[in-house]
Amino acid sequence: MTNVQLLAAIGLGVAFAALVISRQVRRRAVTPRGLIILPVWFLILSLLADHRMVYRLDSALAIGFFAVGVAFAVAMGFARAATLRVWGTDAGPMCEGDWRTGVLWVATIAVRVGVFLLAARLGAQEGMGEAMVFVAVTLGTQNVLLARRAGLFKPAPALTPAPTPARVRESV
């Protein structure tokens, strides 16, 4: 990767992070579609954009760093979800983050960059695929907890038994 490509990737990453963080601290509707799109998009993009990701997971060290990244993503998703205020309106559930949500996003990114650098220093190269899986997992965890708190996971209605067919009298 050339220096120009690296700077472009860093610039896009910073812009995206700013967009995600600003969206997290604004008041917004909680909808199934809104909670699903980004995590699924990142998961698909990780597989399409980084074809070598699977091949990099060829050692215990690489698999260990990947597992640590996923575990950290889940933990930070739990932490950020706890900072989101959720309430109901006539239009449906709403949520809004606060300064703690923003701080946790910055901490999430900083620790992820640290894990990336440590992995590289120890010989377990990571790429964009691992970073995108991390984002998908951390957003997915946060959004599942947010959906639960917003009441989007409603129990299925109780099924009633099918009516028995009326007996037909046979005439003799």
mmCIF file of N, CA, C and O in Angstrom, residues 119-171:
data_model
loop_
_atom_site.group_PDB
_atom_site.id
_atom_site.type_symbol
_atom_site.label_atom_id
_atom_site.label_comp_id
_atom_site.label_asym_id
_atom_site.label_seq_id
_atom_site.Cartn_x
_atom_site.Cartn_y
_atom_site.Cartn_z
ATOM 1 N N ALA A 119 -0.493 -6.723 17.180
ATOM 2 C CA ALA A 119 -0.523 -7.936 16.346
ATOM 3 C C ALA A 119 0.549 -7.865 15.267
ATOM 4 O O ALA A 119 1.275 -8.839 15.046
ATOM 5 N N ALA A 120 0.679 -6.718 14.632
ATOM 6 C CA ALA A 120 1.692 -6.563 13.583
ATOM 7 C C ALA A 120 3.100 -6.696 14.160
ATOM 8 O O ALA A 120 3.964 -7.328 13.560
ATOM 9 N N ARG A 121 3.304 -6.128 15.319
ATOM 10 C CA ARG A 121 4.633 -6.196 15.959
ATOM 11 C C ARG A 121 5.010 -7.643 16.310
ATOM 12 O O ARG A 121 6.172 -8.020 16.254
ATOM 13 N N LEU A 122 3.994 -8.443 16.668
ATOM 14 C CA LEU A 122 4.256 -9.836 17.042
ATOM 15 C C LEU A 122 4.184 -10.803 15.855
ATOM 16 O O LEU A 122 4.334 -12.004 16.029
ATOM 17 N N GLY A 123 3.915 -10.266 14.670
ATOM 18 C CA GLY A 123 3.936 -11.094 13.471
ATOM 19 C C GLY A 123 2.591 -11.600 12.997
ATOM 20 O O GLY A 123 2.527 -12.396 12.074
ATOM 21 N N ALA A 124 1.510 -11.181 13.592
ATOM 22 C CA ALA A 124 0.170 -11.586 13.150
ATOM 23 C C ALA A 124 -0.441 -10.414 12.383
ATOM 24 O O ALA A 124 -1.063 -9.530 12.960
ATOM 25 N N GLN A 125 -0.220 -10.398 11.087
ATOM 26 C CA GLN A 125 -0.702 -9.289 10.266
ATOM 27 C C GLN A 125 -2.227 -9.288 10.202
ATOM 28 O O GLN A 125 -2.843 -10.331 10.036
ATOM 29 N N GLU A 126 -2.799 -8.121 10.349
ATOM 30 C CA GLU A 126 -4.240 -7.948 10.198
ATOM 31 C C GLU A 126 -4.472 -6.957 9.071
ATOM 32 O O GLU A 126 -3.592 -6.176 8.721
ATOM 33 N N GLY A 127 -5.671 -6.981 8.532
ATOM 34 C CA GLY A 127 -6.005 -6.080 7.434
ATOM 35 C C GLY A 127 -7.362 -5.443 7.638
ATOM 36 O O GLY A 127 -7.935 -5.476 8.731
ATOM 37 N N MET A 128 -7.877 -4.891 6.559
ATOM 38 C CA MET A 128 -9.173 -4.210 6.619
ATOM 39 C C MET A 128 -10.303 -5.178 6.947
ATOM 40 O O MET A 128 -11.282 -4.793 7.573
ATOM 41 N N GLY A 129 -10.187 -6.428 6.533
ATOM 42 C CA GLY A 129 -11.247 -7.401 6.812
ATOM 43 C C GLY A 129 -11.474 -7.575 8.297
ATOM 44 O O GLY A 129 -12.613 -7.559 8.775
ATOM 45 N N GLU A 130 -10.394 -7.730 9.047
ATOM 46 C CA GLU A 130 -10.530 -7.891 10.505
ATOM 47 C C GLU A 130 -11.133 -6.638 11.137
ATOM 48 O O GLU A 130 -11.964 -6.729 12.042
ATOM 49 N N ALA A 131 -10.726 -5.469 10.645
ATOM 50 C CA ALA A 131 -11.274 -4.213 11.178
ATOM 51 C C ALA A 131 -12.774 -4.113 10.894
ATOM 52 O O ALA A 131 -13.548 -3.671 11.747
ATOM 53 N N MET A 132 -13.192 -4.539 9.694
ATOM 54 C CA MET A 132 -14.614 -4.470 9.343
ATOM 55 C C MET A 132 -15.440 -5.486 10.131
ATOM 56 O O MET A 132 -16.567 -5.187 10.521
ATOM 57 N N VAL A 133 -14.883 -6.659 10.375
ATOM 58 C CA VAL A 133 -15.576 -7.633 11.229
ATOM 59 C C VAL A 133 -15.726 -7.049 12.628
ATOM 60 O O VAL A 133 -16.792 -7.166 13.253
ATOM 61 N N PHE A 134 -14.685 -6.405 13.132
ATOM 62 C CA PHE A 134 -14.739 -5.771 14.446
ATOM 63 C C PHE A 134 -15.882 -4.757 14.514
ATOM 64 O O PHE A 134 -16.678 -4.763 15.457
ATOM 65 N N VAL A 135 -15.977 -3.888 13.498
ATOM 66 C CA VAL A 135 -17.040 -2.875 13.480
ATOM 67 C C VAL A 135 -18.405 -3.544 13.407
ATOM 68 O O VAL A 135 -19.347 -3.146 14.106
ATOM 69 N N ALA A 136 -18.537 -4.575 12.581
ATOM 70 C CA ALA A 136 -19.815 -5.285 12.459
ATOM 71 C C ALA A 136 -20.228 -5.890 13.794
ATOM 72 O O ALA A 136 -21.385 -5.784 14.207
ATOM 73 N N VAL A 137 -19.282 -6.501 14.495
ATOM 74 C CA VAL A 137 -19.596 -7.160 15.774
ATOM 75 C C VAL A 137 -19.927 -6.134 16.846
ATOM 76 O O VAL A 137 -20.895 -6.297 17.595
ATOM 77 N N THR A 138 -19.155 -5.050 16.938
ATOM 78 C CA THR A 138 -19.411 -4.077 17.997
ATOM 79 C C THR A 138 -20.723 -3.334 17.772
ATOM 80 O O THR A 138 -21.500 -3.122 18.704
ATOM 81 N N LEU A 139 -21.020 -2.970 16.506
ATOM 82 C CA LEU A 139 -22.306 -2.333 16.206
ATOM 83 C C LEU A 139 -23.458 -3.322 16.372
ATOM 84 O O LEU A 139 -24.520 -2.965 16.901
ATOM 85 N N GLY A 140 -23.251 -4.553 15.924
ATOM 86 C CA GLY A 140 -24.294 -5.565 16.060
ATOM 87 C C GLY A 140 -24.653 -5.833 17.505
ATOM 88 O O GLY A 140 -25.831 -5.905 17.861
ATOM 89 N N THR A 141 -23.648 -5.956 18.365
ATOM 90 C CA THR A 141 -23.894 -6.179 19.795
ATOM 91 C C THR A 141 -24.670 -5.013 20.383
ATOM 92 O O THR A 141 -25.674 -5.195 21.073
ATOM 93 N N GLN A 142 -24.189 -3.807 20.119
ATOM 94 C CA GLN A 142 -24.859 -2.620 20.638
ATOM 95 C C GLN A 142 -26.301 -2.550 20.144
ATOM 96 O O GLN A 142 -27.216 -2.277 20.916
ATOM 97 N N ASN A 143 -26.513 -2.836 18.863
ATOM 98 C CA ASN A 143 -27.848 -2.710 18.292
ATOM 99 C C ASN A 143 -28.813 -3.788 18.777
ATOM 100 O O ASN A 143 -30.006 -3.529 18.931
ATOM 101 N N VAL A 144 -28.329 -4.988 19.033
ATOM 102 C CA VAL A 144 -29.196 -6.030 19.599
ATOM 103 C C VAL A 144 -29.668 -5.615 20.989
ATOM 104 O O VAL A 144 -30.855 -5.733 21.320
ATOM 105 N N LEU A 145 -28.756 -5.094 21.797
ATOM 106 C CA LEU A 145 -29.139 -4.644 23.139
ATOM 107 C C LEU A 145 -30.079 -3.450 23.066
ATOM 108 O O LEU A 145 -31.037 -3.354 23.846
ATOM 109 N N LEU A 146 -29.831 -2.546 22.134
ATOM 110 C CA LEU A 146 -30.701 -1.386 21.956
ATOM 111 C C LEU A 146 -32.093 -1.830 21.506
ATOM 112 O O LEU A 146 -33.101 -1.345 22.025
ATOM 113 N N ALA A 147 -32.158 -2.768 20.574
ATOM 114 C CA ALA A 147 -33.452 -3.279 20.103
ATOM 115 C C ALA A 147 -34.225 -3.931 21.238
ATOM 116 O O ALA A 147 -35.442 -3.756 21.367
ATOM 117 N N ARG A 148 -33.512 -4.658 22.072
ATOM 118 C CA ARG A 148 -34.175 -5.319 23.213
ATOM 119 C C ARG A 148 -34.750 -4.281 24.173
ATOM 120 O O ARG A 148 -35.893 -4.406 24.611
ATOM 121 N N ARG A 149 -33.949 -3.279 24.494
ATOM 122 C CA ARG A 149 -34.427 -2.235 25.408
ATOM 123 C C ARG A 149 -35.564 -1.425 24.810
ATOM 124 O O ARG A 149 -36.419 -0.915 25.524
ATOM 125 N N ALA A 150 -35.577 -1.290 23.481
ATOM 126 C CA ALA A 150 -36.628 -0.529 22.802
ATOM 127 C C ALA A 150 -37.898 -1.346 22.603
ATOM 128 O O ALA A 150 -38.897 -0.831 22.117
ATOM 129 N N GLY A 151 -37.857 -2.625 22.982
ATOM 130 C CA GLY A 151 -39.044 -3.461 22.871
ATOM 131 C C GLY A 151 -39.284 -4.020 21.475
ATOM 132 O O GLY A 151 -40.400 -4.403 21.150
ATOM 133 N N LEU A 152 -38.238 -4.062 20.648
ATOM 134 C CA LEU A 152 -38.419 -4.593 19.294
ATOM 135 C C LEU A 152 -38.452 -6.114 19.256
ATOM 136 O O LEU A 152 -38.875 -6.697 18.268
ATOM 137 N N PHE A 153 -37.983 -6.752 20.329
ATOM 138 C CA PHE A 153 -38.055 -8.213 20.414
ATOM 139 C C PHE A 153 -39.289 -8.572 21.233
ATOM 140 O O PHE A 153 -39.228 -8.714 22.431
ATOM 141 N N LYS A 154 -40.390 -8.696 20.559
ATOM 142 C CA LYS A 154 -41.623 -9.047 21.247
ATOM 143 C C LYS A 154 -41.818 -10.543 21.138
ATOM 144 O O LYS A 154 -41.515 -11.139 20.104
ATOM 145 N N PRO A 155 -42.339 -11.153 22.191
ATOM 146 C CA PRO A 155 -42.570 -12.597 22.095
ATOM 147 C C PRO A 155 -43.615 -12.891 21.016
ATOM 148 O O PRO A 155 -44.491 -12.090 20.759
ATOM 149 N N ALA A 156 -43.453 -14.007 20.403
ATOM 150 C CA ALA A 156 -44.407 -14.421 19.373
ATOM 151 C C ALA A 156 -45.767 -14.625 20.020
ATOM 152 O O ALA A 156 -45.861 -15.064 21.166
ATOM 153 N N PRO A 157 -46.818 -14.294 19.310
ATOM 154 C CA PRO A 157 -48.140 -14.493 19.888
ATOM 155 C C PRO A 157 -48.386 -15.980 20.143
ATOM 156 O O PRO A 157 -47.902 -16.834 19.411
ATOM 157 N N ALA A 158 -49.119 -16.244 21.189
ATOM 158 C CA ALA A 158 -49.429 -17.637 21.528
ATOM 159 C C ALA A 158 -50.279 -18.230 20.404
ATOM 160 O O ALA A 158 -51.227 -17.609 19.940
ATOM 161 N N LEU A 159 -49.906 -19.404 20.008
ATOM 162 C CA LEU A 159 -50.660 -20.057 18.947
ATOM 163 C C LEU A 159 -51.869 -20.759 19.555
ATOM 164 O O LEU A 159 -51.772 -21.417 20.582
ATOM 165 N N THR A 160 -52.971 -20.584 18.900
ATOM 166 C CA THR A 160 -54.173 -21.272 19.364
ATOM 167 C C THR A 160 -54.316 -22.544 18.539
ATOM 168 O O THR A 160 -53.942 -22.576 17.368
ATOM 169 N N PRO A 161 -54.828 -23.581 19.159
ATOM 170 C CA PRO A 161 -54.981 -24.817 18.394
ATOM 171 C C PRO A 161 -55.975 -24.625 17.254
ATOM 172 O O PRO A 161 -56.901 -23.837 17.352
ATOM 173 N N ALA A 162 -55.722 -25.336 16.190
ATOM 174 C CA ALA A 162 -56.622 -25.259 15.042
ATOM 175 C C ALA A 162 -57.974 -25.835 15.441
ATOM 176 O O ALA A 162 -58.053 -26.802 16.199
ATOM 177 N N PRO A 163 -59.033 -25.227 14.952
ATOM 178 C CA PRO A 163 -60.356 -25.765 15.282
ATOM 179 C C PRO A 163 -60.515 -27.154 14.665
ATOM 180 O O PRO A 163 -60.032 -27.424 13.579
ATOM 181 N N THR A 164 -61.198 -28.006 15.410
ATOM 182 C CA THR A 164 -61.431 -29.354 14.895
ATOM 183 C C THR A 164 -62.596 -29.290 13.909
ATOM 184 O O THR A 164 -63.544 -28.536 14.112
ATOM 185 N N PRO A 165 -62.499 -30.049 12.859
ATOM 186 C CA PRO A 165 -63.591 -30.006 11.893
ATOM 187 C C PRO A 165 -64.878 -30.561 12.517
ATOM 188 O O PRO A 165 -64.843 -31.486 13.314
ATOM 189 N N ALA A 166 -65.946 -29.908 12.164
ATOM 190 C CA ALA A 166 -67.249 -30.362 12.681
ATOM 191 C C ALA A 166 -67.534 -31.752 12.135
ATOM 192 O O ALA A 166 -67.255 -32.052 10.986
ATOM 193 N N ARG A 167 -68.094 -32.557 13.007
ATOM 194 C CA ARG A 167 -68.428 -33.915 12.560
ATOM 195 C C ARG A 167 -69.663 -33.853 11.673
ATOM 196 O O ARG A 167 -70.612 -33.161 11.969
ATOM 197 N N VAL A 168 -69.537 -34.546 10.634
ATOM 198 C CA VAL A 168 -70.648 -34.603 9.698
ATOM 199 C C VAL A 168 -71.471 -35.845 10.035
ATOM 200 O O VAL A 168 -70.940 -36.934 10.155
ATOM 201 N N ARG A 169 -72.745 -35.651 10.182
ATOM 202 C CA ARG A 169 -73.625 -36.781 10.483
ATOM 203 C C ARG A 169 -73.913 -37.534 9.204
ATOM 204 O O ARG A 169 -74.212 -36.940 8.175
ATOM 205 N N GLU A 170 -73.778 -38.771 9.335
ATOM 206 C CA GLU A 170 -74.111 -39.592 8.187
ATOM 207 C C GLU A 170 -75.574 -39.994 8.284
ATOM 208 O O GLU A 170 -76.070 -40.372 9.336
ATOM 209 N N SER A 171 -76.260 -39.799 7.215
ATOM 210 C CA SER A 171 -77.656 -40.199 7.244
ATOM 211 C C SER A 171 -77.769 -41.658 6.784
ATOM 212 O O SER A 171 -77.085 -42.094 5.895
#
